[in-house]
XYZ file of N, CA and C in Angstrom:
615
model
N 36.728 -4.912 12.913
C 36.466 -4.095 14.071
C 35.418 -4.997 15.286
N 35.502 -5.223 15.944
C 34.508 -6.537 16.783
C 33.355 -5.967 17.333
N 32.138 -6.283 17.333
C 30.902 -5.700 17.768
C 30.122 -6.703 18.728
N 30.000 -5.666 19.956
C 29.418 -6.056 21.166
C 27.827 -6.045 20.530
N 27.178 -7.403 20.504
C 26.028 -7.470 19.982
C 24.906 -6.556 20.917
N 25.208 -6.781 22.209
C 24.092 -5.858 22.991
C 24.046 -4.776 23.055
N 25.832 -3.926 22.547
C 25.731 -2.351 22.624
C 24.764 -2.166 20.751
N 25.567 -3.230 19.945
C 24.818 -2.968 18.762
C 23.388 -2.692 18.768
N 22.824 -3.635 19.751
C 21.712 -4.201 19.515
C 20.669 -2.727 20.329
N 21.515 -2.264 21.080
C 21.070 -1.190 21.892
C 21.246 0.613 21.937
N 20.741 1.189 22.800
C 21.133 2.756 22.533
C 22.463 2.747 21.930
N 23.519 2.172 22.440
C 25.214 2.465 22.307
C 25.130 2.465 20.351
N 24.069 1.924 19.648
C 24.076 2.035 18.328
C 24.216 3.780 17.781
N 25.083 3.943 18.534
C 24.713 5.650 18.577
C 26.470 5.745 18.343
N 27.422 5.149 19.050
C 28.227 4.916 19.001
C 29.671 4.280 17.893
N 28.059 3.681 17.207
C 28.694 2.525 16.180
C 29.651 3.372 14.560
N 30.577 2.734 14.723
C 31.070 3.918 13.483
C 30.496 2.870 12.288
N 29.765 3.723 11.592
C 29.119 3.246 10.560
C 29.867 2.891 9.107
N 29.471 1.812 8.200
C 30.268 1.606 7.098
C 28.979 0.921 5.771
N 29.424 0.971 4.590
C 28.333 0.171 3.758
C 28.175 -1.406 4.494
N 29.294 -1.873 5.284
C 28.703 -3.261 5.788
C 28.195 -3.361 6.904
N 27.597 -1.835 7.666
C 26.945 -1.734 8.543
C 25.275 -2.195 7.805
N 25.225 -1.899 6.593
C 24.240 -2.082 6.208
C 23.035 -3.540 6.499
N 23.914 -4.214 6.350
C 23.570 -5.753 6.459
C 23.317 -6.187 8.229
N 23.749 -5.841 8.892
C 23.378 -5.551 10.388
C 22.617 -5.002 10.922
N 22.642 -3.739 10.179
C 20.801 -2.922 10.957
C 19.881 -3.636 9.511
N 19.767 -4.076 8.859
C 19.006 -4.879 8.048
C 18.090 -5.928 8.932
N 19.391 -6.720 9.790
C 19.136 -7.899 10.608
C 18.577 -7.200 11.925
N 18.849 -6.314 12.141
C 18.773 -5.891 13.912
C 17.128 -5.179 13.718
N 16.462 -4.668 12.575
C 15.193 -4.436 12.037
C 14.596 -5.457 12.328
N 15.060 -6.694 11.465
C 13.971 -8.034 11.915
C 14.403 -8.309 13.174
N 15.483 -8.485 14.107
C 15.502 -9.110 15.111
C 14.426 -8.483 16.082
N 14.280 -6.936 15.859
C 13.619 -5.976 16.863
C 12.429 -6.358 16.655
N 11.647 -6.862 15.454
C 10.156 -7.027 15.041
C 9.349 -8.906 15.286
N 10.355 -9.526 15.573
C 10.563 -10.933 15.655
C 10.040 -10.862 17.423
N 11.362 -10.002 17.907
C 10.992 -9.788 19.498
C 9.817 -8.798 19.966
N 9.503 -8.001 19.385
C 7.841 -7.630 19.333
C 6.940 -8.502 19.460
N 7.100 -8.995 18.802
C 5.728 -10.486 18.996
C 5.628 -10.876 20.233
N 6.195 -11.419 21.285
C 6.192 -11.476 22.401
C 6.712 -10.740 23.399
N 7.435 -9.767 23.297
C 7.720 -8.853 24.301
C 6.810 -7.259 24.226
N 5.885 -7.243 25.474
C 5.237 -6.355 25.067
C 5.421 -5.052 25.736
N 6.792 -4.663 26.115
C 7.303 -3.965 26.541
C 8.210 -3.154 25.488
N 8.365 -4.121 24.368
C 9.056 -3.626 23.208
C 8.290 -2.759 22.282
N 9.292 -1.456 21.812
C 8.357 -0.636 21.026
C 7.467 -0.904 19.713
N 8.479 -2.393 19.337
C 7.537 -3.288 18.101
C 6.718 -3.865 18.304
N 6.144 -3.881 20.175
C 4.444 -4.586 19.829
C 3.718 -4.572 19.335
N 3.336 -2.850 19.607
C 2.225 -2.153 19.193
C 2.588 -0.612 18.505
N 3.066 -1.331 16.745
C 2.986 -0.208 15.693
C 2.049 0.123 15.579
N 2.009 1.383 14.512
C 0.774 1.891 13.745
C 0.974 1.427 12.887
N 0.028 0.843 11.523
C -0.512 0.369 10.827
C -1.108 1.899 10.114
N -0.923 2.481 8.925
C -1.478 3.370 7.827
C -2.097 3.217 6.669
N -3.357 3.203 6.851
C -3.860 2.615 5.583
C -4.439 3.978 4.212
N -4.709 4.009 3.192
C -5.279 5.231 2.674
C -6.681 4.916 2.256
N -7.696 5.642 2.613
C -8.693 5.435 2.453
C -9.714 6.641 2.129
N -10.995 7.050 2.543
C -10.924 8.683 1.773
C -10.230 9.627 2.578
N -9.566 8.863 3.883
C -8.513 10.079 4.911
C -7.252 9.179 4.706
N -6.536 9.534 5.273
C -5.823 8.892 5.659
C -5.777 8.431 6.782
N -5.842 6.968 7.356
C -6.543 6.262 8.815
C -4.698 5.483 9.513
N -4.219 6.142 10.435
C -3.817 5.591 11.121
C -4.002 5.017 12.413
N -3.965 3.720 12.918
C -4.286 2.730 13.801
C -3.465 2.228 14.759
N -3.193 1.501 16.176
C -2.302 0.974 16.550
C -2.549 -0.659 17.038
N -1.880 -1.180 16.945
C -2.315 -2.386 16.501
C -1.138 -3.478 17.369
N -1.120 -4.617 17.958
C -0.391 -5.619 18.301
C -0.439 -6.238 17.363
N 1.110 -6.772 16.993
C 2.013 -7.320 16.009
C 1.947 -8.558 16.553
N 1.417 -9.941 15.523
C 1.067 -10.680 15.943
C 1.817 -12.375 15.771
N 2.836 -11.826 14.452
C 3.376 -12.946 13.953
C 4.633 -12.164 12.801
N 5.777 -12.502 12.195
C 6.680 -11.721 11.853
C 7.560 -13.210 11.241
N 7.482 -13.125 9.723
C 8.345 -14.144 9.013
C 9.065 -13.522 8.216
N 10.207 -13.401 8.689
C 11.574 -12.774 7.774
C 11.705 -13.523 6.306
N 11.604 -14.444 6.583
C 11.992 -15.167 5.093
C 11.255 -14.575 3.878
N 9.438 -14.305 4.150
C 8.832 -14.098 3.492
C 8.575 -12.654 3.526
N 9.205 -11.897 4.457
C 9.217 -10.432 4.616
C 7.516 -10.126 5.181
N 7.102 -11.031 5.848
C 5.469 -10.865 5.783
C 5.449 -10.661 7.622
N 4.449 -9.103 7.937
C 4.179 -9.356 9.440
C 2.435 -9.579 9.553
N 2.420 -9.801 10.310
C 0.633 -10.374 10.575
C 0.052 -9.040 11.264
N -1.356 -8.825 11.266
C -1.379 -8.213 12.358
C -3.270 -9.004 12.730
N -4.510 -8.710 13.630
C -4.846 -9.520 13.947
C -6.847 -8.066 13.588
N -7.413 -8.426 12.856
C -8.644 -7.334 12.617
C -10.388 -7.614 12.811
N -10.911 -7.210 13.047
C -12.512 -7.652 12.388
C -12.863 -6.997 11.119
N -13.328 -8.199 10.479
C -13.860 -8.237 9.441
C -14.740 -6.482 8.854
N -15.509 -6.303 9.498
C -16.182 -5.167 9.314
C -15.542 -3.693 10.098
N -14.314 -3.829 9.527
C -13.284 -2.452 10.201
C -13.058 -1.662 9.091
N -12.887 -0.226 8.850
C -12.275 0.584 7.701
C -11.270 -0.022 7.281
N -10.197 -0.679 8.084
C -9.020 -1.162 7.751
C -9.618 -2.011 6.474
N -10.399 -3.196 6.526
C -10.493 -3.781 5.554
C -11.376 -3.307 4.261
N -11.941 -2.140 4.433
C -12.385 -1.498 3.830
C -11.535 -0.679 2.592
N -10.423 -0.102 3.679
C -9.390 0.597 2.748
C -8.543 -0.260 2.087
N -8.373 -1.771 2.881
C -7.416 -2.148 2.228
C -7.833 -3.037 1.108
N -9.418 -3.447 0.320
C -9.469 -4.275 -0.384
C -9.507 -3.072 -1.614
N -9.390 -1.352 -0.880
C -9.755 -0.894 -2.126
C -8.318 -0.259 -2.447
N -7.187 -0.608 -1.540
C -6.025 -0.017 -1.838
C -4.908 -0.739 -1.342
N -4.120 -1.633 -1.747
C -3.780 -2.509 -0.587
C -2.358 -1.697 -0.184
N -2.142 -0.553 -0.095
C -0.796 -0.069 -0.135
C -0.922 0.287 1.029
N 0.416 -0.034 1.905
C -0.176 0.199 3.590
C 1.577 0.557 4.071
N 1.326 0.915 4.879
C 3.069 1.825 6.018
C 2.856 1.160 7.481
N 3.795 0.854 7.836
C 3.259 0.300 9.303
C 4.808 1.429 10.006
N 4.046 1.354 11.135
C 5.849 3.027 11.393
C 6.272 2.515 13.149
N 6.876 2.561 13.562
C 7.209 2.282 14.674
C 8.557 3.340 15.069
N 8.249 4.169 16.823
C 9.253 5.029 17.165
C 9.519 4.320 18.086
N 11.036 3.925 18.263
C 11.771 3.274 19.484
C 12.134 4.503 20.197
N 11.767 4.817 21.264
C 12.202 6.390 21.914
C 13.433 6.003 22.147
N 13.703 4.829 23.130
C 14.711 4.425 23.898
C 15.526 4.080 23.334
N 15.825 3.670 22.254
C 16.972 3.688 21.258
C 16.960 4.767 20.002
N 16.058 5.986 20.034
C 15.817 6.776 19.129
C 16.040 6.485 17.486
N 15.219 5.136 17.483
C 15.510 4.678 15.740
C 13.864 4.366 15.487
N 13.175 4.956 14.726
C 12.210 5.330 13.543
C 12.122 4.298 12.949
N 11.253 3.456 12.145
C 11.048 2.118 11.513
C 10.091 2.375 10.620
N 10.167 2.801 9.464
C 8.842 2.668 8.327
C 9.100 1.743 7.663
N 8.128 0.683 7.423
C 7.762 -0.630 6.412
C 6.816 -0.434 5.607
N 7.143 -0.290 4.322
C 6.188 -0.221 3.462
C 5.669 -1.582 2.932
N 4.315 -1.857 2.508
C 3.669 -3.197 2.281
C 2.745 -3.273 1.893
N 2.426 -4.478 1.038
C 1.040 -4.808 0.535
C 0.766 -5.873 0.849
N -1.020 -4.879 1.406
C -1.538 -5.839 2.613
C -2.492 -6.711 1.946
N -3.078 -7.692 2.808
C -4.250 -8.667 1.961
C -4.986 -8.857 3.642
N -6.221 -9.189 2.934
C -7.020 -9.368 4.316
C -7.561 -10.888 4.048
N -7.850 -11.930 5.312
C -7.460 -13.481 4.939
C -9.019 -13.570 6.284
N -10.022 -14.376 5.740
C -11.067 -14.286 6.123
C -11.909 -15.537 5.919
N -12.012 -16.804 6.984
C -12.655 -17.746 6.885
C -11.803 -18.684 6.015
N -10.454 -18.877 6.357
C -9.966 -19.856 5.807
C -9.046 -20.592 6.569
N -8.295 -21.553 6.143
C -7.149 -22.309 7.058
C -5.916 -21.312 7.215
N -5.411 -19.900 7.358
C -4.588 -18.773 8.263
C -5.352 -18.478 9.267
N -6.926 -18.195 9.180
C -7.305 -17.659 9.969
C -7.923 -18.686 11.055
N -8.083 -19.762 10.663
C -8.583 -20.716 11.481
C -7.592 -21.245 12.439
N -6.119 -21.515 12.078
C -5.329 -21.731 12.785
C -4.744 -20.947 13.652
N -5.082 -19.562 13.680
C -4.887 -18.388 14.288
C -6.046 -18.247 15.567
N -7.402 -18.523 15.333
C -8.693 -18.539 15.745
C -8.397 -19.452 17.132
N -7.876 -20.646 16.888
C -7.839 -21.842 17.546
C -7.110 -21.636 19.028
N -5.963 -20.640 18.652
C -4.803 -20.142 19.812
C -5.197 -19.099 20.099
N -6.948 -18.285 20.063
C -7.365 -17.296 21.140
C -7.512 -17.877 22.067
N -7.632 -16.892 23.289
C -8.425 -17.210 24.325
C -9.790 -16.176 24.539
N -10.494 -16.531 25.486
C -12.017 -16.671 25.144
C -11.933 -15.097 25.036
N -10.828 -14.405 26.213
C -10.922 -12.688 26.526
C -10.947 -11.755 24.969
N -9.650 -12.628 24.509
C -9.299 -11.995 22.973
C -10.405 -11.959 22.249
N -11.090 -12.771 21.484
C -11.923 -13.263 21.215
C -13.486 -12.354 21.117
N -13.374 -11.596 22.698
C -14.588 -10.775 22.823
C -14.355 -9.422 21.407
N -13.241 -9.408 21.155
C -13.060 -8.060 20.133
C -13.972 -8.445 19.124
N -14.431 -9.484 18.520
C -14.612 -9.868 17.635
C -16.585 -9.936 17.889
N -16.617 -9.762 18.491
C -17.740 -10.836 19.292
C -19.552 -9.427 19.179
N -18.622 -8.178 18.679
C -19.701 -6.962 19.032
C -20.533 -6.958 17.767
N -22.207 -7.193 18.799
C -23.377 -7.335 17.407
C -23.349 -6.106 16.085
N -22.861 -5.020 16.945
C -22.700 -3.728 15.978
C -21.206 -3.822 15.251
N -20.904 -2.995 14.056
C -19.359 -3.177 13.352
C -18.749 -1.758 14.701
N -17.280 -2.592 14.934
C -16.423 -1.778 15.415
C -16.873 0.286 14.742
N -16.760 0.936 14.876
C -17.163 2.265 14.998
C -18.128 2.890 14.286
N -19.479 2.036 14.927
C -20.744 2.326 15.009
C -21.285 2.984 15.971
N -22.072 3.756 15.592
C -22.551 4.689 17.153
C -23.416 4.437 18.096
N -22.840 4.463 19.263
C -23.610 4.085 20.474
C -24.097 5.407 20.829
N -24.543 4.871 21.898
C -25.459 6.565 22.893
C -24.558 6.613 23.804
N -23.820 5.523 24.784
C -22.828 5.700 25.934
C -21.907 4.364 25.620
N -20.561 4.620 26.048
C -19.428 3.364 25.904
C -20.185 1.565 26.876
N -20.941 2.186 27.371
C -21.309 0.893 27.826
C -22.912 0.140 27.299
N -23.265 0.717 25.781
C -24.153 0.509 25.180
C -23.632 -0.371 23.941
N -23.447 -1.701 24.790
C -22.466 -2.228 23.752
C -22.805 -3.911 23.864
N -23.416 -4.487 23.194
C -24.034 -6.328 23.044
C -22.955 -6.795 22.538
N -23.158 -8.516 23.248
C -22.131 -9.099 22.423
C -22.299 -10.106 22.013
N -21.899 -11.042 20.935
C -22.486 -12.511 20.533
C -21.818 -13.077 21.404
N -22.896 -14.267 21.321
C -22.038 -15.630 22.442
C -21.981 -16.734 21.726
N -22.047 -16.466 20.484
C -21.960 -17.643 19.597
C -20.452 -17.911 19.062
N -19.483 -18.717 19.360
C -18.233 -18.881 18.878
C -18.313 -18.836 17.372
N -19.070 -19.050 16.288
C -18.870 -19.131 15.276
C -18.889 -17.989 14.285
N -20.112 -17.116 15.412
C -20.446 -16.243 14.823
C -19.397 -15.020 15.175
N -18.620 -15.042 16.116
C -17.797 -14.158 16.039
C -16.397 -14.316 15.061
N -16.261 -15.780 15.074
C -15.462 -16.400 13.456
C -15.239 -15.839 12.698
N -16.237 -15.324 12.109
C -17.093 -14.648 10.871
C -16.402 -13.420 10.990
N -16.295 -12.601 11.904
C -15.784 -11.330 12.165
C -14.076 -11.319 12.054
N -13.631 -12.418 12.581
C -12.342 -12.207 12.700
C -11.321 -12.466 11.135
N -10.471 -11.477 11.426
C -9.873 -11.235 10.180
C -8.027 -11.365 10.439
N -7.633 -11.806 9.193
C -5.755 -12.053 9.793
C -5.448 -10.430 8.735
N -4.804 -9.663 9.144
C -4.252 -8.672 8.031
C -2.313 -9.429 7.610
N -2.106 -9.654 6.697
C -0.861 -10.204 6.320
C -0.659 -8.979 5.305
N 1.107 -8.346 5.690
C 1.676 -7.656 4.790
C 2.752 -7.997 4.655
N 3.361 -8.056 3.141
C 4.214 -8.338 2.152
C 5.193 -7.308 1.721
N 6.341 -6.829 3.257
C 6.997 -5.774 2.855
C 7.752 -5.890 1.495
N 7.788 -4.350 1.235
C 8.845 -4.473 0.014
C 9.646 -3.292 -0.422
N 9.489 -2.939 1.449
C 10.975 -1.161 1.646
C 10.392 -0.678 2.811
N 11.556 -0.410 3.243
C 11.947 -0.663 4.698
C 12.736 0.583 5.410
N 12.550 1.703 5.487
C 13.109 2.882 5.805
C 13.449 3.194 7.297
N 15.032 3.801 7.378
C 15.040 3.623 8.835
C 15.947 4.879 9.567
N 15.612 5.037 10.281
C 16.442 6.550 10.723
C 17.187 6.087 12.438
N 18.232 6.468 12.432
C 18.710 6.676 13.731
C 19.007 8.346 14.176
N 18.329 8.943 15.446
C 18.640 10.110 15.505
C 19.689 10.110 16.673
N 20.648 10.729 16.526
C 22.329 10.615 17.045
C 22.828 12.365 17.133
N 23.242 12.747 19.018
C 24.126 13.959 18.593
C 24.890 13.775 17.428
N 25.517 12.730 17.257
C 26.854 12.268 16.395
C 26.498 12.692 15.435
N 25.249 12.924 14.863
C 24.536 12.910 13.496
C 23.651 12.071 13.364
N 22.363 12.277 12.550
C 21.629 11.394 12.235
C 22.050 10.800 11.190
N 21.590 9.462 11.405
C 21.804 8.094 10.273
C 20.803 7.555 9.476
N 20.528 7.598 8.240
C 19.250 6.932 7.802
C 19.498 6.164 6.592
N 18.676 5.071 6.144
C 19.068 4.097 5.289
C 17.554 3.491 4.948
N 17.945 3.115 3.290
C 16.615 1.965 3.018
C 16.683 0.898 2.032
N 16.352 -0.014 2.731
C 16.085 -1.690 2.473
C 14.695 -2.088 1.374
N 14.687 -2.069 0.299
C 14.173 -3.027 -1.058
C 14.353 -4.347 -0.898
N 13.154 -4.645 -0.949
C 13.044 -6.412 -1.105
C 12.679 -6.867 -2.261
N 13.106 -7.756 -3.364
C 12.160 -8.521 -4.389
C 12.386 -9.877 -4.567
N 11.881 -11.263 -3.704
C 11.383 -11.999 -3.884
C 12.525 -11.975 -2.618
N 13.267 -13.058 -2.742
C 14.319 -13.535 -1.397
C 15.604 -12.248 -1.387
N 15.559 -11.492 -2.180
C 16.642 -10.904 -1.885
C 16.393 -9.038 -1.447
N 17.382 -8.309 -1.088
C 17.488 -7.088 -1.048
C 18.392 -6.252 -1.033
N 18.169 -4.684 -1.784
C 18.984 -4.154 -1.952
C 18.985 -3.028 -0.654
N 20.434 -2.788 -0.412
C 20.320 -1.917 0.485
C 20.762 -0.608 0.215
N 20.829 0.922 0.698
C 21.848 1.824 0.382
C 21.448 3.098 1.572
N 22.226 4.128 1.911
C 22.451 5.238 2.914
C 21.656 6.099 2.275
N 21.244 7.060 3.062
C 20.085 7.753 2.404
C 20.470 8.903 3.456
N 19.705 10.820 3.200
C 20.834 11.982 3.667
C 19.909 11.971 4.750
N 19.540 12.278 6.012
C 18.711 11.795 6.881
C 18.023 13.113 6.880
């Protein structure tokens, strides 16, 4: 059966005849969407929701910065003073959630998160950031601190001080749950990763 790539990657996936051979194509499709999401600001995968566990369950929308499929790794940026770092330091289990409204697809990526700070990894990313982006790490008070009014925010002016706050979140993905909503019948699949290999199976939606 000939598969039109554009139809398979688009909403017409609803019309696809699913089989066990489809799982490999779906797994590739998910990672293609993630890779595209790094640069395509209109993609639903550009700003997924990262969920961590602290005293509460904490979801937040972040910009996807890099994807390395061979390592099953996805990357975000954060300030080391945020609750995200506290959560991950105490419990590195995390979930990244994406819902693509146009394609009616939901993707949940389960992984182990690691915070990188003041090392070769963060230095390489920091060099590529423009001055506007660096302002996100220039607040004198930690993100989430109480202020009287929204404009009562002071900024650091020293690049080294800003860099101190800059951190990278690398998440090693060990499982993906994919869901397609369709009037022809919902479809659901699971992909589990172990080193360079993965296992896949269909699930009841």
